[in-house]
């Protein structure tokens, strides 16, 4: 489309000059022959072309997510050199879970590139000698076939170079486009390039860089150890993880984004896909402006905005009240069960006239409100080496309990009278066999029971999403807390109960 516009405007110039009725394809030939002449007339007629680059070439400063390079502050078109290296490396996708990422610049998402409309960008793509795969780059901000892909195909240990003029301002996705394309994107090969309008963007206090991506691993969500890419799940569009900035926890705990009350924030949010569309929302904030689809127009007062796979947007808002604002994909199971969650932590004085000020963290976030799940990872690692101690299990189980069980049974295990039975000093629990106890989180529980002299007749849903070691750790924590009888449950014992399947229905006990 953009290419077509460019060709048509060429044709138009020639029509004025020579009244040529030739098709646009032919018209480009004389223009190419008379180089200097052509570039002068091209400069005046191709929108976004402000003429040849001026001054010394500039080496682009790249942003490491969630950081954005500083504003351009330049009033002339320049030649900008971008150096980007593809690196394949193992990183944690979740605590205790590793994944082999393919990256632009060593991070997923890749380095943030920032140039000015009209700049001539000389792009150098290196592929590390340690890589196993060839890679290339398709920048959606490039006018030209493949967005640079064909010119940048690069074998391990090689470098490619191509040049483009940044004609259209906006926030654009870039990604690898080497076959199998879905796998290269699925392994984390995407990032953003901002092409600033000549006058720059309005000044704000904070700019942050976020990209959503869906990941497909052979193991389940949070299943520990190294997890390979699962092509079948990817083709079926059944992600194991949906993440901001490539890793669970990359925007929570110590990694949370920050701002102060009264400040303005601009988010550049892209969606690498490869498959899912994002319903991007910040819990507790309303965007003053959303430059939807990364384009020129802004919608105002937006709650949730759609970001297509391979698309991006820019959102601006003010933070007026302190607390934790939760960034989610509002396809909400992705946020709470697949990892698509980040936090913007706002410090400063309360403003009770705007909001009364009660924190909602724990209610919304469960174990994600914890700074991190390190105890869980330690337990998982110890499990793998066969050295797991009871104390490590209890520590891991405590954090998992917060996220999974405490919504109903409460953090102190006391439950809610008449609704959720207590786990603290529960006489019912104390009498259960190991198998029956393990069966409760695995299969849920229904029917009339009496706990500590009170009757309950309700439904506890099965928690089949928990892995064997998670169930083992939670139950070991419960058994050793709040005056319960103690004991230890291993993941092997949980695996056995899981394999046996749920108890026969309508057994009528
Ligand atoms: Cu690639």
mmCIF file of C-alpha atoms in Angstrom, residues 4-170:
data_model
loop_
_atom_site.group_PDB
_atom_site.id
_atom_site.type_symbol
_atom_site.label_atom_id
_atom_site.label_comp_id
_atom_site.label_asym_id
_atom_site.label_seq_id
_atom_site.Cartn_x
_atom_site.Cartn_y
_atom_site.Cartn_z
ATOM 1 C CA UNK A 4 2.031 1.870 -4.217
ATOM 2 C CA UNK A 5 1.617 5.450 -2.994
ATOM 3 C CA UNK A 6 5.312 6.083 -3.540
ATOM 4 C CA UNK A 7 5.224 4.734 -7.081
ATOM 5 C CA UNK A 8 2.089 6.695 -7.884
ATOM 6 C CA UNK A 9 3.646 9.954 -6.703
ATOM 7 C CA UNK A 10 6.631 9.266 -8.949
ATOM 8 C CA UNK A 11 4.227 8.834 -11.833
ATOM 9 C CA UNK A 12 2.543 12.100 -10.949
ATOM 10 C CA UNK A 13 5.811 14.081 -11.073
ATOM 11 C CA UNK A 14 6.585 12.711 -14.485
ATOM 12 C CA UNK A 15 3.088 13.394 -15.687
ATOM 13 C CA UNK A 16 3.506 17.039 -14.736
ATOM 14 C CA UNK A 17 6.964 17.276 -16.261
ATOM 15 C CA UNK A 18 6.430 15.347 -19.455
ATOM 16 C CA UNK A 19 2.728 14.535 -19.617
ATOM 17 C CA UNK A 20 3.773 10.899 -19.778
ATOM 18 C CA UNK A 21 0.996 8.379 -19.836
ATOM 19 C CA UNK A 22 3.427 5.563 -19.136
ATOM 20 C CA UNK A 23 2.599 3.080 -16.390
ATOM 21 C CA UNK A 24 4.203 3.737 -12.988
ATOM 22 C CA UNK A 25 6.619 0.804 -13.334
ATOM 23 C CA UNK A 26 8.275 2.366 -16.398
ATOM 24 C CA UNK A 27 8.256 5.807 -14.912
ATOM 25 C CA UNK A 28 10.693 4.699 -12.177
ATOM 26 C CA UNK A 29 13.416 3.921 -14.727
ATOM 27 C CA UNK A 30 14.387 7.422 -15.873
ATOM 28 C CA UNK A 31 14.218 8.590 -12.282
ATOM 29 C CA UNK A 32 16.818 5.992 -11.324
ATOM 30 C CA UNK A 33 19.033 7.007 -14.238
ATOM 31 C CA UNK A 34 19.192 10.697 -13.338
ATOM 32 C CA UNK A 35 20.199 10.058 -9.707
ATOM 33 C CA UNK A 36 20.663 13.581 -8.254
ATOM 34 C CA UNK A 37 17.831 15.098 -10.166
ATOM 35 C CA UNK A 38 15.500 12.289 -9.144
ATOM 36 C CA UNK A 39 16.310 12.425 -5.444
ATOM 37 C CA UNK A 40 15.630 16.155 -5.383
ATOM 38 C CA UNK A 41 12.190 15.806 -6.928
ATOM 39 C CA UNK A 42 11.549 12.698 -4.818
ATOM 40 C CA UNK A 43 12.339 14.696 -1.693
ATOM 41 C CA UNK A 44 9.666 17.217 -2.473
ATOM 42 C CA UNK A 45 6.938 14.777 -3.431
ATOM 43 C CA UNK A 46 7.260 11.642 -1.285
ATOM 44 C CA UNK A 47 5.556 12.360 2.008
ATOM 45 C CA UNK A 48 7.971 11.798 4.905
ATOM 46 C CA UNK A 49 11.057 12.253 2.734
ATOM 47 C CA UNK A 50 12.794 15.368 4.016
ATOM 48 C CA UNK A 51 15.721 15.039 1.618
ATOM 49 C CA UNK A 52 19.164 13.490 1.942
ATOM 50 C CA UNK A 53 20.625 12.826 5.408
ATOM 51 C CA UNK A 54 22.527 15.725 6.975
ATOM 52 C CA UNK A 55 25.419 15.901 9.428
ATOM 53 C CA UNK A 56 27.548 13.075 10.746
ATOM 54 C CA UNK A 57 26.052 9.581 10.837
ATOM 55 C CA UNK A 58 24.541 8.782 14.231
ATOM 56 C CA UNK A 59 24.756 5.430 16.011
ATOM 57 C CA UNK A 60 21.308 4.596 17.383
ATOM 58 C CA UNK A 61 20.989 4.175 21.144
ATOM 59 C CA UNK A 62 18.931 1.036 21.694
ATOM 60 C CA UNK A 63 16.503 0.488 24.587
ATOM 61 C CA UNK A 64 16.617 -2.627 26.764
ATOM 62 C CA UNK A 65 13.037 -3.565 27.751
ATOM 63 C CA UNK A 66 11.161 -2.124 29.615
ATOM 64 C CA UNK A 67 13.274 0.962 28.847
ATOM 65 C CA UNK A 68 12.926 3.251 25.869
ATOM 66 C CA UNK A 69 15.831 5.235 24.354
ATOM 67 C CA UNK A 70 15.686 9.013 24.969
ATOM 68 C CA UNK A 71 13.686 11.313 22.631
ATOM 69 C CA UNK A 72 15.419 12.317 19.379
ATOM 70 C CA UNK A 73 15.389 16.158 19.739
ATOM 71 C CA UNK A 74 16.772 16.761 16.242
ATOM 72 C CA UNK A 75 15.336 19.066 13.570
ATOM 73 C CA UNK A 76 16.950 17.577 10.446
ATOM 74 C CA UNK A 77 17.036 14.167 8.770
ATOM 75 C CA UNK A 78 20.160 12.142 9.588
ATOM 76 C CA UNK A 79 21.791 8.893 8.678
ATOM 77 C CA UNK A 80 21.239 6.573 11.636
ATOM 78 C CA UNK A 81 23.235 3.371 12.014
ATOM 79 C CA UNK A 82 21.488 0.537 13.854
ATOM 80 C CA UNK A 83 23.581 -2.422 15.053
ATOM 81 C CA UNK A 84 21.523 -5.380 16.183
ATOM 82 C CA UNK A 85 22.842 -8.830 17.046
ATOM 83 C CA UNK A 86 20.743 -11.984 17.056
ATOM 84 C CA UNK A 87 21.579 -14.176 20.051
ATOM 85 C CA UNK A 88 20.078 -17.581 20.846
ATOM 86 C CA UNK A 89 20.171 -18.298 24.563
ATOM 87 C CA UNK A 90 18.514 -20.142 27.442
ATOM 88 C CA UNK A 91 16.660 -17.943 29.923
ATOM 89 C CA UNK A 92 14.020 -18.422 32.587
ATOM 90 C CA UNK A 93 10.492 -18.192 31.225
ATOM 91 C CA UNK A 94 9.088 -18.676 34.732
ATOM 92 C CA UNK A 95 10.726 -19.407 38.099
ATOM 93 C CA UNK A 96 12.532 -22.721 37.755
ATOM 94 C CA UNK A 97 11.552 -23.108 34.082
ATOM 95 C CA UNK A 98 14.030 -22.456 31.264
ATOM 96 C CA UNK A 99 13.400 -21.952 27.571
ATOM 97 C CA UNK A 100 15.664 -21.428 24.554
ATOM 98 C CA UNK A 101 14.965 -17.898 23.329
ATOM 99 C CA UNK A 102 15.986 -16.533 19.970
ATOM 100 C CA UNK A 103 16.500 -12.801 20.494
ATOM 101 C CA UNK A 104 17.239 -9.497 18.809
ATOM 102 C CA UNK A 105 19.924 -8.034 21.070
ATOM 103 C CA UNK A 106 19.816 -10.654 23.826
ATOM 104 C CA UNK A 107 16.320 -9.863 25.143
ATOM 105 C CA UNK A 108 12.715 -10.761 24.398
ATOM 106 C CA UNK A 109 11.284 -8.458 23.232
ATOM 107 C CA UNK A 110 14.293 -7.206 21.259
ATOM 108 C CA UNK A 111 16.072 -3.870 21.609
ATOM 109 C CA UNK A 112 13.832 -0.809 21.175
ATOM 110 C CA UNK A 113 14.858 1.256 18.132
ATOM 111 C CA UNK A 114 14.058 4.981 17.943
ATOM 112 C CA UNK A 115 14.556 7.158 14.864
ATOM 113 C CA UNK A 116 12.996 10.266 13.331
ATOM 114 C CA UNK A 117 10.703 10.417 10.310
ATOM 115 C CA UNK A 118 12.836 11.165 7.229
ATOM 116 C CA UNK A 119 15.953 9.512 8.693
ATOM 117 C CA UNK A 120 17.997 7.193 6.500
ATOM 118 C CA UNK A 121 18.510 4.058 8.531
ATOM 119 C CA UNK A 122 21.551 1.904 7.781
ATOM 120 C CA UNK A 123 20.706 -1.416 9.373
ATOM 121 C CA UNK A 124 23.384 -3.924 10.375
ATOM 122 C CA UNK A 125 22.023 -7.307 11.399
ATOM 123 C CA UNK A 126 24.574 -9.647 12.960
ATOM 124 C CA UNK A 127 23.892 -13.277 13.757
ATOM 125 C CA UNK A 128 26.077 -14.499 16.635
ATOM 126 C CA UNK A 129 28.590 -17.250 15.805
ATOM 127 C CA UNK A 130 27.015 -19.237 18.663
ATOM 128 C CA UNK A 131 23.651 -19.337 16.841
ATOM 129 C CA UNK A 132 22.373 -22.546 15.314
ATOM 130 C CA UNK A 133 19.817 -20.963 12.969
ATOM 131 C CA UNK A 134 19.843 -18.335 10.221
ATOM 132 C CA UNK A 135 17.684 -15.270 10.949
ATOM 133 C CA UNK A 136 16.517 -12.058 9.308
ATOM 134 C CA UNK A 137 14.368 -9.032 10.144
ATOM 135 C CA UNK A 138 11.092 -7.641 8.818
ATOM 136 C CA UNK A 139 10.491 -4.129 10.141
ATOM 137 C CA UNK A 140 6.889 -2.973 9.752
ATOM 138 C CA UNK A 141 8.190 0.594 9.591
ATOM 139 C CA UNK A 142 10.041 -0.098 6.326
ATOM 140 C CA UNK A 143 8.593 0.741 2.918
ATOM 141 C CA UNK A 144 9.829 -2.031 0.663
ATOM 142 C CA UNK A 145 9.168 -5.709 -0.053
ATOM 143 C CA UNK A 146 9.502 -7.933 3.011
ATOM 144 C CA UNK A 147 10.258 -4.937 5.230
ATOM 145 C CA UNK A 148 13.948 -5.773 4.923
ATOM 146 C CA UNK A 149 13.571 -9.534 5.289
ATOM 147 C CA UNK A 150 15.053 -10.538 1.940
ATOM 148 C CA UNK A 151 18.026 -8.196 2.343
ATOM 149 C CA UNK A 152 18.843 -9.310 5.855
ATOM 150 C CA UNK A 153 18.895 -13.123 5.750
ATOM 151 C CA UNK A 154 21.954 -13.874 7.871
ATOM 152 C CA UNK A 155 23.704 -17.166 8.641
ATOM 153 C CA UNK A 156 25.329 -17.756 12.035
ATOM 154 C CA UNK A 157 28.564 -15.763 12.335
ATOM 155 C CA UNK A 158 27.596 -13.413 9.467
ATOM 156 C CA UNK A 159 26.377 -9.827 9.098
ATOM 157 C CA UNK A 160 23.952 -8.232 6.617
ATOM 158 C CA UNK A 161 23.363 -4.598 5.784
ATOM 159 C CA UNK A 162 20.485 -2.735 4.163
ATOM 160 C CA UNK A 163 19.264 0.837 4.163
ATOM 161 C CA UNK A 164 15.795 2.341 4.263
ATOM 162 C CA UNK A 165 14.216 5.740 4.663
ATOM 163 C CA UNK A 166 11.760 5.986 7.568
ATOM 164 C CA UNK A 167 8.846 7.577 5.706
ATOM 165 C CA UNK A 168 5.900 6.997 8.041
ATOM 166 C CA UNK A 169 5.849 8.056 11.702
ATOM 167 C CA UNK A 170 4.393 5.621 14.247
#
